[in-house]
Amino acid sequence: MGHTMRSSLRRIGCGGGGSAVGSRHFRGRFLLAALVTSAAVAVFVAFGRPFGDTTWSGDHYIIPSSRSTYDSHFSADFPTSPPTREFVSISNSSVSTANVVLPPVLAPSPSRNGVLDDAEMDDGSPDLKETPLWKEVANTTDANVPPFLVEPHSSPLENSAATNVHSDGPELRMPPLQVQVTGPLTSTDQQLVYAKGEISRAPIVFDDPELYAPLFLNVSVFKRSYELMENILKVYIYQDGSKPIFHRPQLKGIYASEGWFMKLMEENKSFIVKDPNKAHLFYLPYSAHRLEQALYVPNSHNIQPLLIFLRNYVNMISVKYPFWNRTRGADHFLVACHDWGPYTTKWHHELLANTIKALCNADVSEGIFIRGKDVSLPETSIRNPRRPLRNIGGKPASQRTILAFYAGQMHGRVRPILLQYWKGRNDDMKIYGLLPKGVARKMSYAEHMKSSKFCICPMGYEVNSPRIVEAIYYECVPVIIADNFVLPFEEVLDWSAFSVIVAEKDIVNLKDILLKIPQRQYATMQMNVKKLQKHFLWHSKPVKYDIFYMILHSIWFNRLNHIQTEQ
Ligand SMILES: *[C@@H]1O[C@H](CO)[C@@H](O)[C@H](O)[C@H]1NC(C)=O
Ligand SMILES: *[C@@H]1O[C@H](CO)[C@@H](O)[C@H](O)[C@H]1NC(C)=O
Ligand SMILES: *[C@@H]1O[C@H](CO)[C@@H](O)[C@H](O)[C@H]1NC(C)=O
Ligand SMILES: *[C@@H]1O[C@H](CO)[C@@H](O)[C@H](O)[C@H]1NC(C)=O
Ligand SMILES: *[C@@H]1O[C@H](CO)[C@@H](O)[C@H](O)[C@H]1NC(C)=O
């Protein structure tokens, strides 16, 4: 398929000394889950340095309880029965969906098909909708997938939506799969154990010209972990899988993050290795958006063909190569921005439970995205792939005259409530549905964001929205309203330093919440947003600490959190 692997030119930067460090229970992530889901208080806002810091202690990554204003019911000691997500043992290895009667899987949310979900239609740019590719991949039933992909399955593909079975088919009722790795640590795993130990002893960073400490939970940990990633990490990219679903990045539209990541990952000569035995991570190089375009029959409301396709792909690589079975997929990762990214993994149990998933749709309430293992992928809306940074920037804090701005479509549960309370209510709060033409003529969508103190980012059909990164590009403090959403790069970033999180139930108090933030503190947050920007920018050739490396870093970091340190 014309895709060639490049060999690594760089020497692995560390000895493979496998100094095991302590127990391997990972604790702490659920605290942030609690922050986001907590309905108790609407907003957590911390300025400058957070109240506490995140530390590695031994190999425990600890987020202290004092980070926000309203988590005081968590003591500094973490609950002793944390949701352990480590390698335990396989309770039932005969898990298979082959003989389960599979209901049609209804699409969990309507297909946005790459169209901007917001009001940014007023700037005269062409619609981002692309011609569906599904005709190219003519047949998607099991009978027609290439022979090596075929697996028995007993349900017809017709859309018998009448049964109205929701997407939670039988597969999610299976016990969560857990992994027991037998045999000695591989030398690559030993390197990860080494890295983990090094990070726990990270030298304290006082003043790094490239890293603005207030943005990070613990800048010392981030810097050291990033450095080790650069020196150690090797990624193997499977060549299997044909275009367009595999190996054909799409660089435009609201799902562009998955495409940009794929392109930059496949191009990077220093991270990828030809020899999979040298790899720490294995990339499944497909696009969830192309999967939808190729296999979803428009208006069928049935995503079953997508599920079958991915299941078969993973079965194929796990038979053809020894790598998947070594960790039951735990050192494999995928990067999917399409809303259906999480749902399409559900018919392969190990893919669902073990594989590191970088997902825009990072919703912890659905039982697919797992905090601390999976990675929240920022959704970035790219209009012009040649100039991804077009039009970034915005007014200084003092010249932002609009208190809060939102314009966009009425997707999902939150936006209608937002409009119900705030549309047309108040001059300070510019809350619209689609930006009215008359308003847009005077001030475009982007100009609104550049001139507002706060940019409201309510969830759409799913928890994620490209607005968060848009706000960062326009130097507007994002106000995120999406319960259960895991914020991008939460492993390392302190979102309270540059954003406001409002619980869905507190939309009614939105204006009060924003007005209570003193001007001086607002100015600090806004400056932090500007400092944050570089971590969310795409470059055709990646730049240190940019969004590409941030994504890869979070994948690396979460893999380290799960690496076995004892054998
Ligand atoms: C950051 O993490 C390092 C390494 O675990 C730790 O020594 C340090 O105290 C932490 N920094 C802060 C400010 O908590
Ligand atoms: C494993 O799963 C199969 C099929 O679901 C079931 O029949 C069997 O009893 C299970 N075994 C154990 C040990 O749970
Ligand atoms: C798709 O598969 C069906 C059933 O196997 C077959 O009749 C049809 O010709 C196929 N279509 C294409 C375009 O290959
Ligand atoms: C690949 O990554 C390395 C390490 O960060 C970087 O120095 C190099 O410029 C990247 N190469 C390409 C082609 O992106
Ligand atoms: C991996 O395990 C599966 C069953 O769990 C098996 O069918 C497959 O052959 C194994 N792959 C290899 C390469 O041994």
XYZ file of C-alpha atoms and ligand atoms in Angstrom:
637
model
C 0.000 0.000 0.000
C 2.925 2.238 -0.686
C 3.576 3.129 2.870
C 7.110 2.618 4.009
C 8.464 2.430 7.473
C 11.441 4.417 8.424
C 14.005 3.015 10.710
C 15.082 4.800 13.746
C 18.279 6.758 13.560
C 18.461 7.403 17.201
C 19.909 5.312 19.902
C 17.779 4.472 22.820
C 18.769 6.952 25.445
C 18.733 4.876 28.552
C 19.894 1.618 29.914
C 17.244 -0.969 30.366
C 17.719 -1.250 34.079
C 14.474 -2.553 35.380
C 14.402 -1.157 38.870
C 10.977 -2.014 40.022
C 9.414 0.676 42.084
C 6.917 -0.199 44.685
C 3.433 -1.387 44.152
C 1.684 -0.546 41.011
C -1.660 0.631 42.090
C -2.625 3.725 40.346
C -4.655 6.102 42.357
C -5.905 9.580 42.028
C -7.510 10.010 38.663
C -10.944 9.481 39.999
C -10.513 12.632 42.022
C -10.653 14.681 38.872
C -13.572 12.616 37.746
C -15.246 13.689 40.884
C -14.368 17.288 40.190
C -15.991 17.248 36.839
C -18.998 15.279 37.847
C -19.479 16.866 41.187
C -22.628 18.811 41.190
C -21.860 20.468 44.468
C -20.201 23.608 43.318
C -20.291 25.043 39.909
C -16.861 26.213 39.277
C -13.319 25.600 40.208
C -11.058 28.437 39.615
C -7.533 28.635 40.815
C -5.117 31.245 39.745
C -1.458 31.282 39.152
C -0.090 28.347 41.019
C -2.646 25.804 41.965
C -3.194 25.219 45.630
C -1.386 21.978 45.580
C 0.553 20.003 43.113
C 0.587 16.691 41.507
C 3.395 14.432 42.409
C 4.756 11.074 41.712
C 5.448 9.309 44.895
C 7.105 6.016 44.267
C 5.147 5.098 41.244
C 1.915 6.575 42.485
C 0.788 9.613 40.691
C -0.910 11.765 43.253
C -3.223 14.675 42.789
C -3.611 16.393 46.123
C -7.052 17.128 47.393
C -6.564 20.833 47.749
C -6.525 21.648 44.088
C -9.938 23.092 43.857
C -12.252 25.072 45.973
C -14.790 22.367 46.426
C -13.201 19.032 46.789
C -12.654 19.335 50.506
C -14.584 16.182 51.115
C -11.651 14.323 49.702
C -8.917 13.961 52.217
C -5.298 14.117 51.237
C -5.212 10.390 51.633
C -6.905 8.729 48.829
C -9.662 6.293 49.384
C -8.186 2.932 50.076
C -10.358 1.130 47.593
C -9.480 2.969 44.435
C -10.744 1.824 41.098
C -7.690 -0.189 40.306
C -7.161 -0.355 36.627
C -4.031 -2.356 36.679
C -3.206 -5.679 35.299
C -4.995 -8.221 37.349
C -5.946 -11.514 35.900
C -8.155 -12.692 33.190
C -11.201 -14.125 34.834
C -12.625 -15.520 31.680
C -10.420 -15.777 28.677
C -13.008 -17.386 26.497
C -14.723 -14.101 25.879
C -15.944 -13.902 22.358
C -18.770 -12.236 20.626
C -18.866 -14.852 17.918
C -21.821 -16.743 19.285
C -23.676 -13.924 20.882
C -26.763 -12.792 19.074
C -25.890 -9.292 18.113
C -28.605 -6.709 17.893
C -28.279 -3.953 15.365
C -26.246 -1.222 16.949
C -27.953 2.073 16.766
C -25.768 5.045 16.158
C -25.445 6.732 19.550
C -25.500 10.220 18.101
C -26.301 11.544 14.671
C -23.402 11.678 12.277
C -21.955 15.132 12.035
C -19.962 14.003 9.042
C -17.207 16.523 9.603
C -19.394 19.562 9.308
C -18.592 22.325 11.720
C -21.147 22.096 14.453
C -20.913 25.737 15.261
C -21.807 29.045 13.839
C -18.538 29.586 12.122
C -20.300 29.488 8.801
C -20.367 33.195 8.503
C -16.834 33.754 7.344
C -17.479 32.672 3.795
C -15.332 29.561 3.948
C -16.550 26.520 2.107
C -18.519 23.883 3.905
C -16.293 21.220 5.320
C -18.568 18.396 4.357
C -16.884 15.909 2.123
C -18.278 13.390 -0.262
C -18.842 10.155 1.599
C -16.379 7.477 0.661
C -18.601 4.583 1.412
C -19.110 3.727 -2.203
C -15.384 3.139 -2.553
C -15.513 0.296 -0.092
C -18.432 -1.308 -1.716
C -19.424 -4.065 0.645
C -19.364 -4.094 4.377
C -21.156 -7.219 5.376
C -19.148 -10.038 6.822
C -19.607 -11.954 3.602
C -17.650 -9.320 1.811
C -14.804 -8.358 4.037
C -11.518 -9.829 2.833
C -11.334 -13.513 3.726
C -8.755 -13.165 6.477
C -11.101 -10.835 8.286
C -14.102 -13.081 8.263
C -15.406 -14.310 11.544
C -18.682 -16.043 12.181
C -21.416 -13.921 13.534
C -25.003 -14.696 13.715
C -27.000 -11.586 13.209
C -28.120 -10.132 9.945
C -27.126 -6.595 9.257
C -30.485 -5.286 8.338
C -31.616 -2.316 10.268
C -34.360 -3.700 12.401
C -34.432 -0.597 14.490
C -37.875 -1.618 15.630
C -36.272 -3.765 18.288
C -34.836 -0.525 19.507
C -31.887 -2.050 21.214
C -29.486 0.619 22.235
C -25.821 0.468 21.449
C -25.061 -1.342 24.661
C -25.146 -4.780 23.219
C -24.272 -7.864 25.210
C -20.585 -7.108 25.013
C -20.649 -4.444 27.713
C -22.195 -6.784 30.209
C -19.139 -8.940 30.091
C -16.807 -8.493 33.035
C -14.117 -5.948 32.348
C -11.220 -7.733 30.830
C -8.077 -7.580 32.787
C -4.684 -8.537 31.756
C -2.131 -10.815 33.186
C 1.144 -10.702 31.463
C 3.082 -13.842 31.927
C 6.747 -14.299 31.422
C 9.563 -11.857 32.043
C 9.317 -8.193 31.205
C 10.501 -7.515 27.708
C 13.465 -5.210 27.380
C 11.158 -2.496 26.096
C 8.964 -2.859 29.154
C 12.042 -2.638 31.341
C 12.799 0.674 29.696
C 9.340 1.880 30.612
C 9.838 0.778 34.200
C 13.083 2.704 34.203
C 11.338 5.798 32.827
C 8.651 5.549 35.429
C 11.243 5.487 38.180
C 13.052 8.451 36.677
C 9.839 10.469 36.552
C 9.118 9.756 40.187
C 12.499 11.301 40.942
C 12.064 14.205 38.577
C 14.464 17.027 39.350
C 12.571 20.134 40.424
C 12.169 22.644 37.643
C 12.235 26.202 38.885
C 12.165 28.300 35.824
C 11.958 26.729 32.422
C 11.898 29.178 29.529
C 9.792 26.809 27.413
C 7.307 25.659 30.013
C 5.019 27.967 31.930
C 4.672 26.246 35.272
C 1.213 27.551 36.313
C -0.350 25.638 33.421
C 0.829 22.298 34.756
C -0.138 20.082 37.623
C 3.547 19.466 38.183
C 5.863 20.963 35.617
C 8.831 18.950 36.875
C 7.028 15.705 36.244
C 5.882 16.833 32.823
C 9.311 18.033 31.741
C 11.042 14.854 32.826
C 8.414 12.602 31.352
C 8.519 14.465 28.056
C 12.296 14.304 27.956
C 12.232 10.566 28.544
C 9.605 10.161 25.855
C 11.853 11.921 23.379
C 14.792 9.758 24.345
C 13.164 6.403 24.733
C 9.809 6.019 23.046
C 9.569 3.899 19.919
C 6.311 3.280 18.155
C 5.504 0.519 15.714
C 2.850 1.309 13.135
C 0.997 -1.626 11.638
C 1.195 -1.598 7.874
C -1.875 -3.803 7.641
C -5.133 -2.201 6.729
C -5.804 -0.497 3.475
C -6.761 2.966 2.434
C -8.921 4.897 2.869
C -9.747 3.729 6.380
C -6.103 3.191 7.211
C -3.097 5.295 6.358
C -5.007 8.103 4.719
C -5.123 11.060 7.040
C -7.841 13.622 6.689
C -6.607 17.034 7.646
C -9.713 19.124 7.416
C -12.900 19.521 9.390
C -13.895 18.967 12.984
C -12.335 15.517 13.197
C -8.989 16.695 11.849
C -7.123 15.813 15.056
C -7.103 12.109 14.211
C -5.836 12.832 10.710
C -3.154 15.254 11.761
C -1.931 12.845 14.377
C -1.816 10.008 11.845
C 0.056 12.059 9.300
C 2.637 13.394 11.720
C 3.093 10.029 13.421
C 3.649 8.213 10.147
C 6.082 10.882 9.000
C 8.213 11.024 12.087
C 11.424 9.138 11.558
C 12.662 9.274 15.088
C 9.701 7.778 16.902
C 8.789 4.938 14.630
C 10.629 1.655 14.363
C 10.554 -0.946 11.635
C 11.317 -3.672 14.097
C 8.268 -4.199 16.308
C 10.430 -5.921 18.904
C 11.917 -2.530 19.678
C 8.552 -0.829 20.135
C 6.999 0.350 23.392
C 3.715 1.207 21.752
C 1.810 -0.092 18.741
C -0.347 2.268 16.713
C -3.510 1.129 14.943
C -3.393 3.653 12.139
C -7.022 4.062 11.154
C -9.324 7.016 11.009
C -12.640 6.740 12.821
C -14.104 9.362 10.529
C -13.081 7.445 7.421
C -14.442 4.314 9.002
C -17.771 6.054 9.268
C -17.551 7.417 5.746
C -16.610 4.045 4.339
C -18.930 1.710 6.189
C -21.839 3.599 7.625
C -24.874 3.484 5.409
C -26.338 6.972 5.614
C -29.570 7.085 7.587
C -29.320 3.432 8.547
C -28.664 4.415 12.180
C -26.710 1.190 12.402
C -23.023 1.236 13.235
C -22.691 -2.536 13.325
C -20.588 -2.738 10.142
C -18.038 -0.466 11.775
C -17.899 -2.646 14.871
C -17.418 -5.774 12.812
C -14.723 -4.188 10.745
C -12.628 -3.136 13.737
C -13.142 -6.402 15.546
C -11.986 -8.290 12.510
C -8.992 -6.068 12.038
C -7.811 -6.609 15.584
C -8.418 -10.346 15.359
C -6.385 -10.376 12.203
C -3.351 -8.613 13.683
C -3.547 -10.670 16.852
C -3.305 -13.855 14.850
C -0.752 -12.620 12.365
C 1.660 -11.113 14.922
C 2.607 -12.019 18.475
C 2.449 -8.464 19.810
C -1.202 -8.018 20.562
C -1.460 -11.117 22.720
C 1.614 -10.189 24.755
C -0.342 -7.543 26.627
C -3.827 -8.306 25.285
C -3.711 -4.980 23.511
C -2.598 -2.846 26.451
C 0.449 -1.463 24.661
C -1.577 -0.701 21.542
C -3.227 2.616 20.910
C -5.659 4.295 18.565
C -6.437 7.940 17.940
C -10.020 8.704 17.024
C -11.781 12.031 16.981
C -15.045 11.029 15.380
C -17.917 10.935 17.879
C -18.335 7.214 17.296
C -14.685 6.450 18.034
C -15.428 4.870 21.426
C -18.519 2.941 20.347
C -16.863 1.282 17.381
C -14.419 -0.543 19.654
C -17.098 -2.368 21.589
C -17.128 -5.679 19.801
C -13.570 -6.565 20.507
C -13.323 -7.083 24.211
C -9.600 -6.538 24.518
C -9.694 -3.519 22.246
C -12.510 -2.133 24.356
C -10.985 -2.856 27.739
C -7.226 -2.668 27.339
C -6.140 -0.595 24.379
C -5.153 3.008 24.994
C -7.734 5.111 23.187
C -7.072 8.734 22.414
C -10.617 9.982 21.931
C -12.221 13.350 21.414
C -15.389 11.844 22.849
C -13.851 11.397 26.279
C -16.943 10.661 28.309
C -16.349 8.753 31.520
C -20.018 8.025 32.054
C -20.261 5.526 29.222
C -17.890 2.938 30.574
C -15.661 2.963 27.518
C -13.265 5.823 28.190
C -11.187 4.976 31.222
C -9.466 7.785 33.027
C -5.760 7.210 33.493
C -5.621 4.679 30.665
C -7.296 6.495 27.810
C -6.385 9.950 26.572
C -8.676 12.892 25.954
C -7.836 14.022 22.437
C -8.482 17.709 21.758
C -11.012 18.283 19.015
C -9.619 20.864 16.644
C -11.579 22.298 13.786
C -9.320 22.845 10.798
C -10.627 24.793 7.796
C -7.468 25.147 5.831
C -4.945 22.325 6.264
C -2.235 24.457 4.692
C -2.729 27.109 7.326
C -3.957 25.422 10.473
C -2.970 28.454 12.521
C -4.869 30.926 10.390
C -6.530 33.713 12.305
C -5.350 32.802 15.781
C -5.005 35.482 18.448
C -7.447 37.870 20.070
C -7.858 41.080 21.988
C -6.063 41.751 25.260
C -8.096 41.149 28.397
C -8.816 44.832 28.923
C -10.431 45.186 25.513
C -12.773 42.230 25.783
C -16.122 43.918 26.051
C -18.469 40.938 25.860
C -18.794 38.975 29.085
C -19.707 35.672 27.480
C -20.345 34.412 23.980
C -21.924 31.365 22.435
C -23.335 30.771 18.992
C -24.040 27.448 17.400
C -26.420 24.658 16.661
C -28.724 23.038 19.145
C -27.066 19.635 19.345
C -27.411 17.611 22.511
C -28.898 18.116 25.931
C -27.042 21.169 27.197
C -27.375 23.799 24.511
C -31.174 24.140 24.591
C -30.949 24.769 28.342
C -28.243 27.336 27.826
C -30.424 29.192 25.357
C -33.507 28.822 27.451
C -31.854 30.752 30.272
C -29.592 33.141 28.445
C -30.609 33.799 24.881
C -31.545 37.417 24.383
C -31.662 37.995 28.123
C -28.800 40.258 28.667
C -26.416 42.539 26.816
C -23.324 41.149 28.524
C -24.211 37.628 27.595
C -24.183 37.117 23.859
C -25.851 33.740 23.692
C -27.307 32.787 20.338
C -28.441 29.810 18.395
C -26.874 30.109 14.983
C -25.316 33.532 14.778
C -27.958 35.712 13.114
C -26.897 37.057 9.714
C -27.433 40.618 10.793
C -25.159 40.176 13.789
C -22.560 38.270 11.791
C -22.316 41.040 9.219
C -21.182 43.449 11.913
C -19.025 41.003 13.832
C -18.033 37.525 12.743
C -18.108 34.419 14.905
C -14.332 34.580 15.270
C -14.398 38.294 16.123
C -16.917 37.571 18.823
C -14.572 35.036 20.359
C -11.667 37.431 20.079
C -13.667 40.131 21.874
C -15.250 38.085 24.654
C -13.947 37.462 28.130
C -15.444 34.015 28.310
C -16.360 31.629 25.518
C -19.061 29.183 26.441
C -18.260 25.640 25.319
C -21.314 23.508 25.942
C -21.210 19.865 24.878
C -22.934 18.951 21.629
C -24.294 15.506 20.873
C -21.302 14.278 22.778
C -19.243 15.813 25.565
C -16.534 17.208 23.329
C -16.650 20.341 21.244
C -14.128 22.000 18.949
C -14.973 25.266 20.700
C -12.591 24.607 23.567
C -9.560 24.714 21.322
C -11.148 27.499 19.289
C -11.421 29.565 22.458
C -7.773 28.853 23.199
C -6.826 29.960 19.681
C -8.769 33.193 20.134
C -7.346 33.722 23.624
C -10.775 33.569 25.196
C -11.177 31.799 28.551
C -13.210 28.639 27.874
C -16.218 27.917 30.034
C -16.814 24.200 29.719
C -20.260 22.773 30.321
C -20.153 19.023 29.827
C -20.562 16.775 32.832
C -18.439 13.631 32.648
C -16.048 15.112 30.112
C -12.393 14.359 30.693
C -10.439 17.444 29.703
C -7.614 17.142 27.162
C -4.207 16.385 28.657
C -5.609 16.305 32.177
C -2.689 14.021 33.028
C -0.438 17.052 33.057
C -2.419 20.283 32.671
C -4.092 22.210 35.448
C -7.315 23.250 33.759
C -8.340 25.399 36.676
C -5.575 27.829 35.746
C -7.112 28.754 32.415
C -10.697 27.583 32.214
C -13.950 27.573 34.102
C -15.879 24.350 34.521
C -19.587 24.772 35.072
C -21.810 21.852 36.003
C -24.758 21.376 33.690
C -27.186 21.964 36.523
C -25.637 25.359 37.220
C -26.329 26.882 33.822
C -28.976 28.944 35.536
C -26.236 30.647 37.572
C -23.861 31.090 34.684
C -23.703 34.852 34.750
C -23.180 35.033 38.501
C -20.438 32.470 38.318
C -18.595 34.486 35.708
C -19.155 37.835 37.393
C -17.753 36.499 40.641
C -14.366 36.044 39.074
C -12.432 39.206 39.961
C -10.916 41.163 37.113
C -7.363 40.589 38.260
C -7.882 36.878 38.414
C -9.549 36.939 35.041
C -6.510 38.691 33.598
C -4.304 35.930 34.960
C -6.478 33.250 33.425
C -6.548 35.000 30.096
C -2.787 35.306 30.087
C -2.578 31.630 30.931
C -4.746 30.842 27.912
C -2.236 32.677 25.732
C 0.614 30.729 27.280
C -1.325 27.530 26.792
C -1.916 28.104 23.097
C 1.330 26.578 21.882
C 0.356 23.245 23.394
C -2.710 23.132 21.137
C -1.210 24.154 17.806
C -0.739 21.887 14.817
C 2.403 22.370 12.751
C 3.107 20.607 9.484
C 6.424 19.794 11.047
C 5.862 19.210 14.745
C 7.376 21.657 17.179
C 8.471 20.734 20.688
C 5.550 20.744 23.155
C 2.934 21.272 20.449
C -0.345 19.392 20.256
C 1.138 16.426 18.410
C 3.727 15.840 21.082
C 1.202 16.551 23.837
C -1.035 13.793 22.492
C 1.832 11.367 22.141
C 3.027 12.336 25.585
C -0.316 11.595 27.196
C -0.388 8.181 25.523
C 3.142 7.500 26.745
C 2.362 8.788 30.225
C -0.707 6.616 30.591
C 1.159 3.601 29.329
C 3.758 4.220 32.019
C 1.024 4.367 34.611
C -0.019 0.886 33.664
C 3.269 -0.776 33.121
C 3.875 -3.691 35.352
C 6.735 -3.100 37.680
C 6.879 -6.506 39.254
C 7.020 -9.900 37.793
C 6.470 17.422 41.462
O 6.835 16.081 41.402
C 8.126 15.825 41.902
C 8.475 14.393 41.582
O 7.510 13.514 42.072
C 8.141 16.109 43.382
O 9.409 15.870 43.901
C 7.782 17.571 43.585
O 7.681 17.852 44.956
C 6.484 17.921 42.890
N 6.344 19.355 42.884
C 5.441 19.966 43.595
C 5.442 21.435 43.513
O 4.614 19.359 44.246
C -16.634 -17.920 30.709
O -17.594 -17.464 29.770
C -18.364 -18.506 29.220
C -19.218 -17.928 28.109
O -19.672 -16.656 28.437
C -19.165 -19.164 30.341
O -19.940 -20.215 29.825
C -18.214 -19.702 31.382
O -18.932 -20.234 32.461
C -17.288 -18.615 31.876
N -16.272 -19.158 32.714
C -15.919 -18.607 33.853
C -14.806 -19.277 34.574
O -16.431 -17.588 34.285
C -21.887 -6.581 -2.520
O -22.174 -7.841 -2.009
C -23.333 -8.420 -2.546
C -23.632 -9.719 -1.796
O -22.465 -10.471 -1.637
C -23.134 -8.641 -4.070
O -24.284 -9.188 -4.651
C -22.830 -7.297 -4.707
O -22.527 -7.468 -6.063
C -21.653 -6.607 -4.011
N -21.479 -5.273 -4.516
C -20.321 -4.825 -4.944
C -20.321 -3.438 -5.461
O -19.311 -5.487 -4.922
C 10.275 13.662 14.850
O 10.447 13.795 16.250
C 11.727 14.259 16.647
C 11.826 14.149 18.140
O 10.968 14.974 18.806
C 11.919 15.645 16.102
O 13.167 16.144 16.492
C 11.825 15.606 14.590
O 11.902 16.889 14.069
C 10.534 14.959 14.136
N 10.607 14.737 12.705
C 9.618 14.992 11.863
C 9.846 14.697 10.428
O 8.541 15.431 12.242
C -3.626 -14.740 20.235
O -4.669 -15.255 21.006
C -5.777 -15.679 20.267
C -6.864 -16.192 21.199
O -6.894 -15.481 22.365
C -5.400 -16.762 19.298
O -6.484 -17.119 18.484
C -4.270 -16.289 18.419
O -3.833 -17.296 17.582
C -3.130 -15.775 19.252
N -2.138 -15.210 18.376
C -0.924 -15.710 18.246
C -0.024 -15.001 17.299
O -0.562 -16.694 18.858
